[in-house]
Coordinates of C-alpha atoms in Angstrom, one line a residue:
Chain V
M1 CA 13.4 -2.4 27.1
R2 CA 13.7 -6.6 29.2
G3 CA 10.6 -5.5 30.9
N4 CA 9.1 -2.8 33.5
G5 CA 12.7 -3.1 36.6
S6 CA 14.6 -1.7 33.2
R7 CA 12.2 0.4 31.2
L8 CA 11.9 2.3 34.6
R9 CA 15.6 3.0 35.0
L10 CA 15.5 4.2 31.7
K11 CA 12.8 6.7 32.4
A12 CA 15.6 6.9 36.1
I13 CA 19.1 7.9 33.3
Q14 CA 16.6 10.0 31.7
I15 CA 15.5 12.4 34.1
A16 CA 18.8 12.8 35.7
L17 CA 20.6 13.7 32.1
L18 CA 17.9 16.6 31.8
A19 CA 18.6 17.3 35.6
G20 CA 22.3 17.3 35.2
A21 CA 22.2 19.5 31.8
F22 CA 20.7 22.1 33.6
L23 CA 22.6 21.4 36.8
A24 CA 25.7 22.8 34.9
W25 CA 24.3 25.4 32.8
H26 CA 22.9 26.8 36.7
V27 CA 26.2 26.2 37.6
L28 CA 28.4 27.9 34.9
T29 CA 26.5 30.7 34.7
S30 CA 25.7 31.9 37.6
P31 CA 27.4 34.7 38.1
T32 CA 28.1 33.5 42.3
L33 CA 29.2 30.5 41.9
L34 CA 31.3 30.7 38.8
P35 CA 35.2 31.9 39.4
P36 CA 36.0 33.6 36.1
I37 CA 37.7 31.6 34.2
Y38 CA 36.7 32.0 31.0
F39 CA 34.6 35.8 31.0
G40 CA 37.0 38.1 32.4
D41 CA 33.7 39.4 34.1
A42 CA 31.6 37.2 35.5
D43 CA 28.5 38.4 34.2
K44 CA 29.5 38.0 30.9
A45 CA 28.3 34.4 31.2
A46 CA 25.3 35.2 31.8
F47 CA 24.2 37.7 29.7
F48 CA 25.6 35.5 26.5
F49 CA 23.9 31.7 28.2
G50 CA 20.4 32.5 30.6
E51 CA 20.8 31.8 33.5
P52 CA 18.4 28.2 34.2
L53 CA 16.2 30.1 37.4
K54 CA 16.0 33.0 35.1
V55 CA 14.8 30.5 32.4
F56 CA 11.8 29.2 34.6
S57 CA 10.6 32.1 35.7
R58 CA 9.9 33.9 33.1
L59 CA 7.8 30.2 31.5
L60 CA 6.1 30.2 34.9
D61 CA 5.4 34.4 34.7
W62 CA 3.8 33.8 31.2
F63 CA 1.5 31.2 32.4
V64 CA 0.6 32.7 35.7
S65 CA -0.2 35.9 33.9
G66 CA -1.6 34.0 31.3
E67 CA -0.3 35.8 28.7
I68 CA 1.6 33.4 26.6
Y69 CA -2.3 31.4 26.3
R70 CA -2.8 34.7 23.5
H71 CA 1.2 33.6 21.1
L72 CA 0.5 29.7 21.8
W73 CA -3.3 30.0 20.3
V74 CA -1.4 32.0 17.4
T75 CA 1.3 29.9 16.3
L76 CA -0.2 26.6 16.6
I77 CA -3.7 27.9 14.3
E78 CA -0.6 28.6 12.6
T79 CA 0.9 25.9 12.4
L80 CA -2.2 23.6 12.1
L81 CA -3.6 25.8 9.2
A82 CA 0.1 25.5 7.6
F83 CA -0.1 21.4 8.0
A84 CA -4.2 21.0 7.0
I85 CA -4.1 23.4 3.3
G86 CA -0.1 21.5 2.7
T87 CA -1.6 18.0 3.6
L88 CA -5.1 18.9 1.2
G89 CA -2.8 20.1 -1.6
G90 CA -0.3 18.2 -1.7
V91 CA -2.6 15.2 -1.5
G92 CA -4.1 16.4 -4.6
F93 CA -1.8 17.7 -7.0
G94 CA -0.4 14.1 -5.6
L95 CA -2.6 11.9 -6.8
W96 CA -4.2 14.8 -10.0
L97 CA -0.3 14.6 -11.9
A98 CA 0.8 10.7 -10.1
R99 CA -2.4 9.5 -13.4
A100 CA -1.5 12.0 -15.8
P101 CA 1.9 10.5 -17.1
L102 CA 2.3 14.1 -19.8
A103 CA 2.0 16.1 -16.9
A104 CA 4.6 14.7 -14.9
A105 CA 6.8 14.5 -18.0
V106 CA 6.4 18.3 -18.2
L107 CA 6.4 19.4 -15.0
D108 CA 8.9 17.3 -13.9
P109 CA 11.8 19.9 -13.7
Y110 CA 9.9 22.5 -12.5
I111 CA 8.5 20.6 -9.2
K112 CA 12.1 19.5 -9.2
A113 CA 13.5 23.9 -8.5
A114 CA 10.6 24.8 -6.3
N115 CA 11.4 21.7 -4.5
A116 CA 15.2 22.6 -4.0
M117 CA 14.7 26.5 -3.9
P118 CA 15.7 26.8 0.4
R119 CA 12.0 28.5 0.5
V120 CA 12.3 29.9 3.3
I121 CA 13.2 32.7 1.4
L122 CA 9.8 33.8 0.1
A123 CA 8.8 34.2 3.8
P124 CA 10.0 38.3 2.6
I125 CA 6.9 37.8 -0.3
F126 CA 4.6 36.5 1.7
M127 CA 4.8 39.1 3.6
V128 CA 4.1 41.5 1.3
W129 CA 2.0 39.7 0.0
F130 CA -0.4 38.4 2.9
G131 CA 0.2 41.3 4.8
L132 CA 1.8 40.9 8.5
G133 CA -1.1 38.6 9.8
M134 CA -1.7 34.9 10.7
A135 CA -1.7 34.9 6.2
S136 CA 2.0 34.9 5.2
K137 CA 2.8 32.6 8.3
V138 CA 0.5 29.9 6.7
A139 CA 1.9 30.2 3.5
L140 CA 5.4 30.2 4.9
G141 CA 3.7 26.8 6.2
V142 CA 2.3 25.6 3.7
T143 CA 4.7 25.4 1.2
L144 CA 7.4 23.5 3.6
V145 CA 4.0 20.6 4.4
F146 CA 3.0 21.0 0.6
F147 CA 6.2 19.8 -1.6
I148 CA 6.7 16.5 1.0
V149 CA 3.0 15.9 1.0
F150 CA 3.2 15.6 -3.1
F151 CA 6.1 13.6 -3.2
N152 CA 4.7 11.5 -0.9
V153 CA 1.9 10.7 -3.1
F154 CA 3.3 11.0 -6.1
Q155 CA 5.6 8.3 -5.4
G156 CA 2.6 5.9 -2.6
V157 CA 0.6 6.0 -6.3
R158 CA 3.3 4.6 -8.0
E159 CA 4.4 2.2 -6.5
V160 CA 0.8 0.4 -6.0
S161 CA 1.5 -3.8 -7.1
P162 CA 0.2 -3.8 -10.4
V163 CA -1.1 -7.4 -9.8
I164 CA -3.5 -5.4 -6.8
L165 CA -4.3 -3.0 -9.5
A166 CA -5.2 -5.2 -12.3
N167 CA -7.0 -7.6 -9.6
A168 CA -9.8 -4.1 -8.6
R169 CA -9.9 -3.8 -12.5
M170 CA -11.5 -7.4 -13.1
L171 CA -13.3 -6.7 -9.9
G172 CA -15.3 -4.4 -12.1
A173 CA -13.5 -1.1 -10.7
S174 CA -14.4 2.5 -12.1
P175 CA -11.4 4.7 -12.7
R176 CA -13.3 6.9 -9.7
A177 CA -13.6 3.4 -7.6
L178 CA -9.5 2.7 -9.1
L179 CA -8.4 5.8 -6.9
R180 CA -11.2 6.1 -3.5
H181 CA -10.2 2.4 -3.1
V182 CA -6.4 1.6 -4.3
F183 CA -5.0 5.3 -4.4
L184 CA -5.5 6.9 -2.2
P185 CA -5.2 4.1 1.1
S186 CA -1.9 3.3 -0.3
A187 CA -0.9 6.9 -0.9
M188 CA -1.7 7.7 1.8
S189 CA 0.2 4.6 4.0
W190 CA 3.3 7.2 2.3
V191 CA 1.5 10.6 3.3
F192 CA 1.5 8.7 7.2
A193 CA 4.6 8.2 7.5
S194 CA 5.8 11.1 6.2
L195 CA 3.0 13.0 9.1
H196 CA 6.2 13.5 11.6
N197 CA 8.2 15.4 8.8
S198 CA 5.2 17.4 7.9
I199 CA 3.8 18.9 10.6
G200 CA 7.3 19.9 12.7
L201 CA 8.0 21.7 8.4
A202 CA 4.0 24.1 9.4
F203 CA 5.7 24.7 13.3
V204 CA 9.0 25.9 11.3
G205 CA 7.3 28.2 9.3
A206 CA 5.7 29.5 11.0
V207 CA 7.8 30.5 14.1
V208 CA 10.0 31.7 11.7
G209 CA 7.1 33.3 10.4
E210 CA 6.5 34.4 13.2
Y211 CA 10.3 35.8 13.8
L212 CA 10.9 37.3 10.1
G213 CA 8.0 39.6 10.9
S214 CA 4.3 39.7 13.3
A215 CA 2.6 40.9 16.4
E216 CA 1.4 38.0 17.7
G217 CA 2.7 34.1 18.3
V218 CA 5.7 32.9 19.8
G219 CA 8.9 32.9 17.2
Y220 CA 7.8 37.3 17.8
L221 CA 8.0 37.0 21.7
I222 CA 11.2 35.3 21.1
H223 CA 11.9 38.1 18.3
Q224 CA 11.1 41.1 21.0
A225 CA 13.1 39.9 23.2
E226 CA 16.1 39.4 21.0
G227 CA 15.8 43.1 20.4
V228 CA 16.8 44.1 23.5
F229 CA 19.2 41.0 24.5
D230 CA 16.8 39.6 27.1
I231 CA 18.8 36.3 26.9
N232 CA 17.3 34.6 28.8
T233 CA 13.2 34.9 27.4
V234 CA 15.1 33.9 24.5
F235 CA 15.2 30.9 26.3
A236 CA 12.4 30.1 28.1
G237 CA 10.4 31.2 23.9
I238 CA 13.4 28.1 22.6
L239 CA 12.2 25.3 25.2
L240 CA 8.1 26.8 24.9
L241 CA 8.4 25.1 21.2
T242 CA 10.3 22.6 22.0
A243 CA 8.6 21.3 24.7
F244 CA 5.2 22.5 22.0
A245 CA 7.0 20.1 19.1
L246 CA 6.9 17.1 21.3
V247 CA 3.3 17.6 21.6
L248 CA 2.7 18.1 18.3
D249 CA 4.8 14.7 17.1
W250 CA 3.4 12.6 20.5
A251 CA 0.1 14.0 18.6
V252 CA 0.6 12.5 14.9
T253 CA 1.8 9.4 16.7
I254 CA -2.1 8.9 18.0
L255 CA -3.5 10.1 14.7
E256 CA -0.8 7.0 13.2
V257 CA -2.1 4.6 15.0
R258 CA -5.7 5.5 14.7
F259 CA -5.6 5.0 10.9
M260 CA -2.9 2.7 10.3
L261 CA -4.8 0.0 11.6
W262 CA -3.6 -2.2 8.8
Q263 CA -0.2 -1.5 9.2
P264 CA 1.9 -4.4 10.1
R265 CA 3.5 -3.6 13.2
A266 CA 6.8 -5.8 14.1
G267 CA 5.7 -7.7 17.0
E268 CA 3.0 -7.7 17.1
T269 CA 1.2 -10.2 19.0
E270 CA -2.7 -10.9 20.0
K271 CA -4.9 -9.1 22.3
L272 CA -6.9 -11.6 24.4
Chain G
M21 CA -25.6 -12.2 -14.6
K22 CA -25.8 -15.6 -16.2
A23 CA -29.2 -15.7 -16.4
V24 CA -29.7 -13.0 -18.8
L25 CA -26.3 -15.0 -20.8
E26 CA -27.5 -16.0 -24.2
R27 CA -25.1 -18.9 -24.7
G28 CA -26.2 -20.2 -27.0
G29 CA -24.5 -23.5 -27.2
A30 CA -21.1 -21.0 -28.4
A31 CA -17.8 -21.8 -26.8
A32 CA -17.5 -20.4 -23.1
L33 CA -14.2 -19.2 -24.2
A34 CA -12.5 -19.8 -27.7
L35 CA -9.2 -17.7 -28.5
E36 CA -8.2 -18.0 -32.5
G37 CA -4.4 -17.7 -33.6
I38 CA -3.0 -15.5 -30.5
T39 CA 0.0 -14.1 -30.9
C40 CA 2.1 -12.0 -29.1
S41 CA 5.2 -9.7 -29.7
F42 CA 6.2 -7.0 -26.9
A43 CA 8.1 -4.2 -28.4
G44 CA 12.4 -4.3 -27.3
A45 CA 14.6 -2.0 -25.8
A46 CA 15.6 0.5 -29.5
G47 CA 17.9 -1.4 -31.7
E48 CA 16.8 -4.6 -30.2
P49 CA 14.4 -7.0 -31.5
G50 CA 11.2 -8.2 -29.9
Y51 CA 10.1 -10.9 -27.9
T52 CA 6.6 -13.0 -29.4
A53 CA 5.9 -14.4 -26.0
V54 CA 2.7 -16.3 -27.7
R55 CA 2.6 -17.4 -31.3
E56 CA -0.6 -19.4 -33.1
A57 CA -2.5 -20.8 -29.7
T58 CA -5.6 -21.4 -30.6
L59 CA -7.8 -22.6 -27.0
V60 CA -11.4 -23.4 -27.2
V61 CA -13.0 -23.8 -23.6
E62 CA -17.1 -24.9 -23.7
D63 CA -19.1 -23.7 -21.0
G64 CA -18.9 -25.6 -17.7
E65 CA -15.9 -27.0 -18.4
F66 CA -12.4 -26.7 -16.5
V67 CA -9.0 -26.7 -18.7
S68 CA -5.5 -27.2 -17.2
I69 CA -3.0 -25.6 -19.1
V70 CA 0.5 -27.5 -18.4
G71 CA 3.6 -25.9 -19.7
P72 CA 8.0 -25.0 -18.5
T73 CA 8.3 -22.1 -16.9
G74 CA 7.8 -18.5 -19.0
C75 CA 6.1 -21.0 -21.2
G76 CA 3.8 -16.8 -21.8
K77 CA 1.2 -19.2 -19.5
S78 CA 0.4 -16.4 -18.2
T79 CA 0.4 -14.2 -20.9
L80 CA -2.2 -16.0 -22.7
L81 CA -4.9 -16.1 -19.5
N82 CA -4.1 -12.1 -19.5
V83 CA -5.9 -12.1 -23.1
A84 CA -8.7 -14.5 -21.9
A85 CA -8.7 -11.8 -19.0
G86 CA -9.1 -8.9 -21.8
L87 CA -5.9 -7.3 -19.3
L88 CA -3.8 -7.6 -22.4
A89 CA -4.7 -6.9 -26.3
P90 CA -3.0 -9.4 -28.6
S91 CA -0.7 -8.9 -31.3
A92 CA -2.6 -10.3 -33.8
G93 CA -5.8 -13.2 -32.9
S94 CA -9.3 -12.5 -32.2
V95 CA -11.4 -13.2 -28.7
H96 CA -15.0 -14.5 -28.1
V97 CA -16.5 -15.0 -24.9
F98 CA -20.1 -16.9 -25.4
G99 CA -19.5 -16.1 -29.4
Q100 CA -18.9 -12.2 -28.8
P101 CA -16.1 -10.4 -30.1
L102 CA -13.8 -9.1 -26.6
A103 CA -14.0 -5.7 -26.0
G104 CA -11.8 -4.2 -23.1
L105 CA -12.2 -5.8 -20.2
N106 CA -13.8 -9.5 -19.8
R107 CA -16.5 -8.2 -17.2
H108 CA -18.2 -12.1 -17.6
A109 CA -14.6 -14.0 -16.3
G110 CA -13.4 -13.5 -12.4
Y111 CA -9.4 -14.0 -11.9
L112 CA -7.1 -15.3 -9.0
F113 CA -3.8 -13.6 -9.5
Q114 CA -0.8 -15.8 -8.7
A115 CA 0.8 -13.3 -7.0
D116 CA -0.9 -12.0 -3.3
A117 CA -4.5 -9.8 -5.4
L118 CA -6.1 -8.6 -1.3
M119 CA -6.1 -4.4 -0.6
P120 CA -3.7 -4.9 2.3
W121 CA -5.5 -1.7 3.9
K122 CA -9.5 -3.4 3.9
C123 CA -10.1 -6.1 6.2
A124 CA -10.8 -9.0 4.9
L125 CA -14.6 -8.1 4.7
E126 CA -14.0 -6.1 2.7
N127 CA -12.0 -7.1 0.9
V128 CA -14.8 -9.7 -0.7
V129 CA -17.0 -7.8 -1.2
A130 CA -14.8 -5.4 -2.7
G131 CA -16.3 -6.8 -6.6
L132 CA -19.6 -5.8 -5.5
V133 CA -19.6 -2.7 -4.4
F134 CA -17.5 -1.9 -7.7
R135 CA -20.6 -2.7 -9.2
G136 CA -23.0 -0.9 -7.0
A137 CA -24.8 -3.5 -5.0
A138 CA -26.3 -2.3 -1.9
R139 CA -24.3 -2.2 0.6
E140 CA -25.9 -3.7 3.5
Q141 CA -26.3 -6.4 0.9
A142 CA -23.0 -7.3 -0.1
L143 CA -22.6 -7.5 3.0
E144 CA -24.4 -10.3 3.7
T145 CA -23.2 -11.5 0.2
G146 CA -19.4 -11.4 2.1
R147 CA -20.6 -13.2 5.2
A148 CA -21.8 -16.3 3.1
W149 CA -18.2 -16.8 1.7
L150 CA -16.7 -16.3 3.4
R151 CA -18.2 -18.8 5.9
R152 CA -18.5 -21.1 2.8
V153 CA -14.1 -20.7 2.5
G154 CA -14.2 -21.8 5.8
L155 CA -13.0 -18.3 7.3
E156 CA -16.5 -17.4 9.3
G157 CA -15.7 -14.9 12.1
F158 CA -12.3 -13.7 10.5
G159 CA -13.8 -10.3 8.4
D160 CA -12.1 -8.4 10.4
R161 CA -8.7 -8.6 9.7
F162 CA -6.3 -7.7 8.3
G163 CA -4.5 -9.5 5.1
H164 CA -1.5 -9.5 7.2
Q165 CA -2.9 -10.8 10.1
L166 CA -3.9 -14.1 8.0
S167 CA -1.8 -17.5 7.0
G168 CA -1.1 -17.4 3.0
G169 CA -3.8 -20.1 3.0
M170 CA -6.3 -18.5 4.5
R171 CA -5.8 -14.7 1.9
K172 CA -5.8 -16.7 -0.8
R173 CA -9.1 -18.0 0.0
V174 CA -10.3 -14.8 1.2
A175 CA -9.4 -13.9 -2.8
L176 CA -11.5 -16.6 -3.7
A177 CA -14.0 -15.4 -2.6
Q178 CA -13.8 -12.3 -3.2
T179 CA -13.6 -13.4 -7.0
L180 CA -16.2 -16.2 -6.4
A181 CA -18.7 -13.7 -4.7
L182 CA -19.5 -11.9 -8.6
D183 CA -19.9 -15.1 -9.4
P184 CA -18.3 -15.2 -12.8
A185 CA -19.4 -17.9 -15.9
I186 CA -15.4 -18.3 -16.3
L187 CA -12.8 -18.7 -14.3
L188 CA -9.6 -17.6 -15.1
M189 CA -6.3 -18.5 -12.2
D190 CA -3.1 -18.5 -12.7
E191 CA -0.8 -20.5 -10.0
P192 CA -3.4 -19.3 -7.0
F193 CA -2.1 -22.5 -5.3
S194 CA 1.7 -22.4 -6.2
A195 CA 2.3 -20.4 -3.0
L196 CA 1.1 -22.7 -0.2
D197 CA 2.6 -25.2 2.0
V198 CA 1.7 -29.0 0.1
Q199 CA -0.8 -29.7 2.6
T200 CA -3.1 -26.4 2.3
R201 CA -2.4 -26.3 -0.8
V202 CA -4.3 -30.7 -0.8
L203 CA -6.9 -28.5 0.9
M204 CA -7.6 -25.6 -1.8
E205 CA -7.9 -27.9 -4.6
N206 CA -10.9 -30.2 -2.5
E207 CA -12.2 -27.5 -2.0
L208 CA -11.9 -25.1 -5.2
L209 CA -13.0 -29.1 -6.6
D210 CA -16.1 -28.2 -4.5
L211 CA -17.1 -24.8 -5.1
W212 CA -16.7 -26.1 -8.4
S213 CA -19.0 -28.5 -8.3
A214 CA -22.0 -26.6 -6.9
D215 CA -22.9 -24.4 -10.1
R216 CA -19.7 -26.0 -12.9
K217 CA -18.0 -22.5 -13.5
S218 CA -16.1 -22.6 -16.6
V219 CA -12.5 -22.5 -15.8
V220 CA -9.3 -21.7 -17.4
F221 CA -6.1 -23.7 -15.0
V222 CA -2.7 -22.4 -14.8
T223 CA 0.5 -24.2 -13.7
H224 CA 3.4 -26.0 -13.9
D225 CA 2.5 -28.7 -11.7
L226 CA 0.8 -32.0 -14.1
E227 CA -0.4 -33.8 -11.4
E228 CA -1.9 -30.6 -10.0
A229 CA -3.4 -30.3 -13.2
I230 CA -4.5 -33.7 -13.9
S231 CA -6.3 -34.6 -10.7
L232 CA -8.8 -30.7 -11.3
S233 CA -9.5 -31.2 -14.6
D234 CA -11.5 -32.7 -18.0
R235 CA -9.0 -31.5 -20.0
V236 CA -4.8 -30.5 -20.2
V237 CA -3.6 -28.8 -22.2
V238 CA 0.0 -28.7 -23.1
L239 CA 2.5 -25.7 -23.9
S240 CA 5.0 -25.8 -25.6
A241 CA 8.0 -24.1 -24.0
G242 CA 8.5 -20.3 -24.7
P243 CA 9.2 -18.0 -27.2
E244 CA 6.8 -18.8 -29.7
T245 CA 4.4 -20.9 -27.3
H246 CA 1.2 -23.2 -28.9
P247 CA 0.1 -26.0 -26.9
I248 CA 1.1 -29.2 -29.1
G249 CA -1.0 -31.3 -26.8
E250 CA -4.6 -31.8 -26.1
Y251 CA -5.5 -35.0 -23.4
A252 CA -9.3 -35.2 -21.5
I253 CA -9.3 -36.8 -18.2
D254 CA -11.1 -39.7 -18.4
L255 CA -11.9 -39.5 -14.3
P256 CA -15.0 -40.1 -12.3
R257 CA -15.6 -37.2 -10.6
P258 CA -16.5 -36.2 -7.7
R259 CA -12.6 -36.3 -7.1
D260 CA -10.1 -36.2 -4.0
V261 CA -6.7 -35.1 -5.2
S262 CA -4.4 -36.7 -2.9
E263 CA -6.2 -40.3 -3.2
I264 CA -6.7 -39.3 -7.4
R265 CA -2.8 -39.0 -7.3
L266 CA -3.2 -43.3 -6.5
L267 CA -5.3 -44.6 -9.9
P268 CA -3.5 -45.9 -12.3
R269 CA -5.1 -44.4 -14.8
F270 CA -3.8 -41.1 -13.1
I271 CA -0.7 -42.4 -12.9
E272 CA -1.2 -43.7 -16.9
L273 CA -2.0 -39.8 -18.0
H274 CA 0.4 -39.2 -16.5
G275 CA 3.0 -41.3 -17.1
R276 CA 1.4 -39.9 -21.3
I277 CA 1.3 -36.5 -21.0
W278 CA 4.0 -36.2 -18.6
R279 CA 7.3 -38.2 -21.8
A280 CA 5.1 -35.1 -24.7
M281 CA 6.1 -32.3 -21.9
K282 CA 9.4 -34.3 -21.3
S283 CA 11.9 -32.8 -24.2
E284 CA 9.5 -29.1 -24.0
V285 CA 10.8 -28.9 -20.7
L286 CA 14.8 -29.3 -21.0
K287 CA 14.4 -26.8 -24.1
G288 CA 13.0 -24.5 -21.7
Y289 CA 16.0 -25.3 -19.1
A290 CA 18.1 -25.3 -21.1
R291 CA 16.6 -21.6 -23.2
Q292 CA 16.4 -20.2 -19.3
R293 CA 20.5 -21.5 -18.7
Q294 CA 21.5 -18.9 -21.6

C-alpha cells in the first residue's frame, strides 16, 4: 500500500490468483486433460465439479438471451424489500424498547429466544402463510435483518454519552427532540456499522427462500439445475450470486461514506 | 428571556441546606456527597467553587442545574423555587458534550432549535456566536476535525447563544493545555463583562478561581462536603489572567485561601489513598 506501483502489483497478484484457480479447475475437471488418478471414469470429475468453460458459456447464455434479468430482478427486489422492512422495524422497535425499560425487561427473554432460534427454519411456515411468491422470501429476510438492526439500535441508544444527553436537556430539548437529535443519530452510527451484515442476510433470506420453493429468482434457477444434476448451471448460479453480493456490498460502502461524514476515519487529512 | 425576568433584588441562585445522599448497593451504607451546604450567588456575580478532588463540587452544580434533585434543602432561582430543570441556566460541562453527528454551527444553534427559534434566525445567531468565539469559517467542521480548545469554544458559544441569566461551569478548561487555557479564561472574562451574567465556576485550580471571580467559596473534603470559607476577591477589573497572578494582592489572597484549603486537600488525599 506504499504507492501506485505496489498497489498495481497487488492487483496483478490478485488477478493471477483468480486466473490460476480457474485454470486449475479447468485442468482438473476436463475429461480430455485429466489422467484418471482418483476417479476411474474421466467424466466423473466433470460430473461432480463442473467445467469452468461450460459454466462461463452458461453465464454468457443467460445474459445474451436475457433470461437471467427477470430472475436477478426478483432476487434484488426481495433483498431490498427485506432489508428496508427489517431495518425500519429494527430501528423503530429498538428506539422504543431502549426508552421503555419495563417493556425491555419483560420482553428480554423472548427477544433472546427469538434471536437464538435458527430462523431459516421459519421458511416453510412463511411459504404456507404467504405463498410461493415474493412475500414469503421477504418475510424470511426480514426476520434475519430485523434482529441485527434491532440489537444495534438498542445498544446505540443505551450507549449515548450521559454528558451529551444532559447537555441536550440543559439546552432545552424536549423528549421528541432528544429522540430526533440525540438517540436516533447515535443509533444510526451503530446501524451503519452493521449494514454490511444486514444486507448480506437479506440476500441470504431471499436466496434460501427461493431455493426452498418458488417459480422465479436465482435461487430457483439453482434449485432447478440441481434437480437435473446440471452441475454447471449450479456453479454458474453461485458465481452470479457472489458477484451480485459484491455489488450490494459496494453500494453499502458508498452509502456509508455518504451518510457517516461526521465519523473520523483513520489517517484522514484535509483535502485542499 | 432576561427582560421578562422578575428579578426584584432576589439572588440569582440560592441553594439552602442542600444535602445529597446516594443509596448504597444492597447491604452497604449510603453515601452522603453533600451535607447542609448553602450557597448564594447574587445577580451578576462571578463565584468560583474550589475544593479537593472528589469533594462533590459537580454534585452541587448539578443540583443548581436541576439535573439532580437534592435529598434535602431548597433551591431558588431569582426567588422562585426550582422545579425540574433550571431554564435560566446554561451549563458548560467538563467533558466533551458536543453532539459529534452535528457540525460546529449545528451544535451552536441546537439550543435555539430546541426552543423553537426560526431556523434562519437561529443560524444567523449561531454564526455571530462562532465569530465571537473566534471560529468564523469553522461552522461546517465536525467535532473530530477541531482541536480540544476549539471544541470548548463551540461548547461555550452553544451555551451562550441561549443568553442564559446564569452560567454554570464545571471545570470547563481543565482538559486544555496551559496556553489555551489562559486564552480561554481571558475570553470568558471578556464575554462575561459584556453582559454580566451570574456565574458559578467550579474548579480545583485556586489560581484560576481567584483570577476570574468576585468571590471564592472553599469546600471541605468529601464525603459530606459543605462550604468552609468564603473570600471576596477585590482585585480590579478588567483583568488579564496571565498578569493578575503577579500582583501582590493576588499572592496574598492566594496564600490566605490556600492555608484554609490545605488541610482539606490533605484530608481528601488521605481518604482516597485508603
